[in-house]
Short mmCIF file of C-alpha atoms in Angstrom, two decimals:
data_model
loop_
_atom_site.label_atom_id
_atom_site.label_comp_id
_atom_site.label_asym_id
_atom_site.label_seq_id
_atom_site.Cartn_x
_atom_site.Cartn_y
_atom_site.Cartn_z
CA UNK A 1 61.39 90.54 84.52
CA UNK A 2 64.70 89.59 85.84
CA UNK A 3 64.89 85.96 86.08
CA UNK A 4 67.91 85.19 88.38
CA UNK A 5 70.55 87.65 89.82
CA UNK A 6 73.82 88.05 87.88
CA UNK A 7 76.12 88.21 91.45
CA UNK A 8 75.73 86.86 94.82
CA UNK A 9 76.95 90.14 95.91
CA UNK A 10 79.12 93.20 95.89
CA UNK A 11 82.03 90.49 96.63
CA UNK A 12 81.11 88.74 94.14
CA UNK A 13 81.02 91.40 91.73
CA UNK A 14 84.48 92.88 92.55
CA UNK A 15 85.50 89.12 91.80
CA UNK A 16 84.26 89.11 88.61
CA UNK A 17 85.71 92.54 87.37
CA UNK A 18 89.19 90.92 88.39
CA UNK A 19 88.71 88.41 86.31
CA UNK A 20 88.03 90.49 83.44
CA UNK A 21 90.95 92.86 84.69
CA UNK A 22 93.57 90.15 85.45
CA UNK A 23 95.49 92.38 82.91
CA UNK A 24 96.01 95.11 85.35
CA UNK A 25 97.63 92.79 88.08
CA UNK A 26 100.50 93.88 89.79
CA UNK A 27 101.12 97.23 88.06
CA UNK A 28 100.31 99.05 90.80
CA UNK A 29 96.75 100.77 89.56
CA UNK A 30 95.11 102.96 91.82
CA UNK A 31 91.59 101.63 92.09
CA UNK A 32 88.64 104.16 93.34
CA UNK A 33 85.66 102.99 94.24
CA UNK A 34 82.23 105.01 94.34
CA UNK A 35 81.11 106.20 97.78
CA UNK A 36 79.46 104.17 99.14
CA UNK A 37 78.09 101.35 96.54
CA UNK A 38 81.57 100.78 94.86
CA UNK A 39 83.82 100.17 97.71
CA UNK A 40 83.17 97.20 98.43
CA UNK A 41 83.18 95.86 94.74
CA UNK A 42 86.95 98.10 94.52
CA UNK A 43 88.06 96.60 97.46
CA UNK A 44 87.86 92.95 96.33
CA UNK A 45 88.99 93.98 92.85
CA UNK A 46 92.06 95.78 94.38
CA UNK A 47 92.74 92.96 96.26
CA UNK A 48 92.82 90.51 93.43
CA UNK A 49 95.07 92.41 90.94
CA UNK A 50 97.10 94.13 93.88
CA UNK A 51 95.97 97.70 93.29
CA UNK A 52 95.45 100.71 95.99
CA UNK A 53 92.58 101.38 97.37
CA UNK A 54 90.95 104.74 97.71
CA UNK A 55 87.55 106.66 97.62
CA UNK A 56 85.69 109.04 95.33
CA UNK A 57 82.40 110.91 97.06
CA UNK A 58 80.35 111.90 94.66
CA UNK A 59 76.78 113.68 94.91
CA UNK A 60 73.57 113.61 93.09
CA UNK A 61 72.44 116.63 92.01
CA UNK A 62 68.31 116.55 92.33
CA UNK A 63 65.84 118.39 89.85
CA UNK A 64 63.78 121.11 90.93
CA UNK A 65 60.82 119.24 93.00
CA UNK A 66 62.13 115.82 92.10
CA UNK A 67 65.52 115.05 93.93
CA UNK A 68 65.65 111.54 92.60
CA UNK A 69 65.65 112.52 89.22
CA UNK A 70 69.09 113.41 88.57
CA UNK A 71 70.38 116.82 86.44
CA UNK A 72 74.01 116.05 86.73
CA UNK A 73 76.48 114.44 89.81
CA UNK A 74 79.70 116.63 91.49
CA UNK A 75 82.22 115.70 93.72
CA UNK A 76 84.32 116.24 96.58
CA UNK A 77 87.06 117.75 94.37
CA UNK A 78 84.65 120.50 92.00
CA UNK A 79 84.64 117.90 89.04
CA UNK A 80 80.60 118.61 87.15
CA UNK A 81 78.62 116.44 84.76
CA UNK A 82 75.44 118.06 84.10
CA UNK A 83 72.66 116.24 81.87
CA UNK A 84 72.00 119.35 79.64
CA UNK A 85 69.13 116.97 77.61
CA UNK A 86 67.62 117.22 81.30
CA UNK A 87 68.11 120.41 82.18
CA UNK A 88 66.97 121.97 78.67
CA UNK A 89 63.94 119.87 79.13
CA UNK A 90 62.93 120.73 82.70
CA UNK A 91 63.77 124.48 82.14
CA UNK A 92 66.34 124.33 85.20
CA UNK A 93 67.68 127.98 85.69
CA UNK A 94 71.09 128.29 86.19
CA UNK A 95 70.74 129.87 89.68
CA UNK A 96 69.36 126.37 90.66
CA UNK A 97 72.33 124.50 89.35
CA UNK A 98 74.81 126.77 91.00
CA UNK A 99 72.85 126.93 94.46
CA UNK A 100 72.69 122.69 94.56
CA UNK A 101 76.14 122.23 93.28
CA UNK A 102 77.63 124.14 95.67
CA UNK A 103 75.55 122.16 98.25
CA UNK A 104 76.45 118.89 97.45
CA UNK A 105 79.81 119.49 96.72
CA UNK A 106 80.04 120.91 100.26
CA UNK A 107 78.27 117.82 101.64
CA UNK A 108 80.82 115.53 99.51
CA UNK A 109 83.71 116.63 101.16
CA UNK A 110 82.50 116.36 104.49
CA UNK A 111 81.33 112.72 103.42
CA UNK A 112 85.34 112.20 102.12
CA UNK A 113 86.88 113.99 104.78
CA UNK A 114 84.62 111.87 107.16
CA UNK A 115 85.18 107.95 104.96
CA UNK A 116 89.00 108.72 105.01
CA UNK A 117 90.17 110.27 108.15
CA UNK A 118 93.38 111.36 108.28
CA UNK A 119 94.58 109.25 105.60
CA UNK A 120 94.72 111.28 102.41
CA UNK A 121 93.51 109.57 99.19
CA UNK A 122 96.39 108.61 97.16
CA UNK A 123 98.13 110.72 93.74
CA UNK A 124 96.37 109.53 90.84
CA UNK A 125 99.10 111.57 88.79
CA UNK A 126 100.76 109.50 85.94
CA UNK A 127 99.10 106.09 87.23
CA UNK A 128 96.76 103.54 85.89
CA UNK A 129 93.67 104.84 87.73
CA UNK A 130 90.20 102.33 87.69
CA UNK A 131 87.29 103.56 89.07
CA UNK A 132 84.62 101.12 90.13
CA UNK A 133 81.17 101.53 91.04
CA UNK A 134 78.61 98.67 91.78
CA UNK A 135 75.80 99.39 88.67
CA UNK A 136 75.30 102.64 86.45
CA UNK A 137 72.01 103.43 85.33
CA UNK A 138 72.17 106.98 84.33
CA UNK A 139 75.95 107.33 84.06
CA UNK A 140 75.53 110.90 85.83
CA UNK A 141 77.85 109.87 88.76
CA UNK A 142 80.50 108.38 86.84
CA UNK A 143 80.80 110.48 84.63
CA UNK A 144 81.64 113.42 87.33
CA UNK A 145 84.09 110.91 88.95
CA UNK A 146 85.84 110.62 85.45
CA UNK A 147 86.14 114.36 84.56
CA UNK A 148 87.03 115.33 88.57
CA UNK A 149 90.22 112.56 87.53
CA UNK A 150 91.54 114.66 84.68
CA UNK A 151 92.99 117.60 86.92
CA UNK A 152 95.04 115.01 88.62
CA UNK A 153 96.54 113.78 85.21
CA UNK A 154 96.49 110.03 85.33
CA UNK A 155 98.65 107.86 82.65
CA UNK A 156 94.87 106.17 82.10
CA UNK A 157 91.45 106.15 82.97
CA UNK A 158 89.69 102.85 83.46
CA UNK A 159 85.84 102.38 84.32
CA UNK A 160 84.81 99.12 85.45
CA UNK A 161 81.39 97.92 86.44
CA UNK A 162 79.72 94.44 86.76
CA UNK A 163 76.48 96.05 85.30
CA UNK A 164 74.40 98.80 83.57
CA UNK A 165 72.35 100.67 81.15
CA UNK A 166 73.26 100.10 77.67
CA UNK A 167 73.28 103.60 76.99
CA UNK A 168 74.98 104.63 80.12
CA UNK A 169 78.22 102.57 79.32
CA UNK A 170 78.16 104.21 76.31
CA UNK A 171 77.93 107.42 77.31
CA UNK A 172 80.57 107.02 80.68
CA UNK A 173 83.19 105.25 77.92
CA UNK A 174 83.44 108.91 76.56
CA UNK A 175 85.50 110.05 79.69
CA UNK A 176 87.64 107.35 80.12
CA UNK A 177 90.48 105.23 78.25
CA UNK A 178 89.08 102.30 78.58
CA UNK A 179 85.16 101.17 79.76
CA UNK A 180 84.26 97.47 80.98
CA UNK A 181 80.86 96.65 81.76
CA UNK A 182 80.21 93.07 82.27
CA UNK A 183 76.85 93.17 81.64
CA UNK A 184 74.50 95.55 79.77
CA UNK A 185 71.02 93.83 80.29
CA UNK A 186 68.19 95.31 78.15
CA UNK A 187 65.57 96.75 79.90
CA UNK A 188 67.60 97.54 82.11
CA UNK A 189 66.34 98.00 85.95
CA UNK A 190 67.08 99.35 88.93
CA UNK A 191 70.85 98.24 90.27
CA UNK A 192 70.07 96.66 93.11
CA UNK A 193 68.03 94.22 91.25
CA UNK A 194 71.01 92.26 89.86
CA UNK A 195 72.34 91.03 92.57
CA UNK A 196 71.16 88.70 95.54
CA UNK A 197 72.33 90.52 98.08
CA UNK A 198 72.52 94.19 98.15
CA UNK A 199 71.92 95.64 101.33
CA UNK A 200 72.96 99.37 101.79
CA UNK A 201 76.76 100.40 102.44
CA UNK A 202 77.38 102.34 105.91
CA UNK A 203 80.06 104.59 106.44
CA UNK A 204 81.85 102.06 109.06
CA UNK A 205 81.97 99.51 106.02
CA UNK A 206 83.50 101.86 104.30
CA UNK A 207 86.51 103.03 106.52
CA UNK A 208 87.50 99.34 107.47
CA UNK A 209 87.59 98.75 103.45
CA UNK A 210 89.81 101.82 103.32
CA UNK A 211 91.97 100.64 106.59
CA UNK A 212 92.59 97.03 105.23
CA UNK A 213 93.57 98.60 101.87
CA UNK A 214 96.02 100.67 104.02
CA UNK A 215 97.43 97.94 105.56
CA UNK A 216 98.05 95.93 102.72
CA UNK A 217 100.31 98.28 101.20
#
């Protein structure tokens, strides 16, 4: 079992990634965090190293009977991962996989459209782009994030986390430049274990995040 938590808090966490990240400091990155988990941790980071602050919706997509057990992850923008291990092993048809994408992607841009306003996200073209998320345990959702980001063609790709799966770092480092993951704890267990206070992230939270980042421009 886990015998103490590794961060007081998202706040906490975003701290720590800067620290890591002092590199990136003033150079303007564009840093994304993870509706809704990962704003909070992106905010504080993009505070520290003076970066902009924007949002990336991005939807589970549920197996057949199971909707916690994610297949793959899409967002806002049409950007797919799909876990074809998964999907070869549950015997998901194809049908299934369109039908839910094109749910969730629907439902991820009426959950961006609805965290942003009328403030459009900012050009990720030809900049130091670092997207943040609070844990990764799969990888699923990060991954889609990541591959979403190439069609805007960023100068780099950074993914930063405080924690996850050993295996899911691993895996998310393959569609980016660069992958930091503070900790990889083995077992690893649910997110929301390693830290002290993790209570959920509400849309409201969200928007004043993305207003404050606004301003601070």
């Amino acid at each position: 079992m886990i015998r103490r938590a590794l961060f007081e808090d998202r706040r906490d966490a975003g701290n720590r990634l800067a620290e890591r990240l002092s590199s990136f400091s003033g150079r303007h990155a564009l840093v994304l965090g993870l509706a809704r988990g990962g704003v909070p941790v992106a905010a504080e980071f993009a505070r520290h190293i003076q970066g902009e602050l924007g949002v990336l919706v991005v939807r589970k997509l549920g197996a057949p009977g199971s909707p916690e057990l994610a297949i793959g992850a899409v967002t806002a923008s049409g950007g797919m991962f799909l876990n074809t291990d998964i999907i070869r092993e549950l015997g998901v048809r194809q049908d299934y996989i369109e039908r839910v994408s094109e749910r969730e992607s629907a439902e991820a841009r009426r959950l961006e459209g609805r965290l942003r306003g009328s403030t459009p996200r900012p050009g990720a073209e030809g900049r130091v782009v670092i997207l943040v998320d609070d844990g990764l345990a799969t990888g699923a959702t990060m991954r889609a994030a990541a591959r979403a980001l190439r069609h805007e063609m960023p100068a780099r790709t950074v993914i930063a986390l405080p924690v996850g799966s050993g295996q899911g770092c691993e895996e998310v480092a393959e569609d980016a430049d660069e992958t930091v993951c503070l900790h990889t704890p083995e077992p690893f267990w649910a997110v929301g274990l390693y830290y002290e206070h993790f209570e959920p992230v509400s849309d409201e939270e969200v928007r004043r995040h993305l207003q404050r980042g606004v301003a601070a421009r």
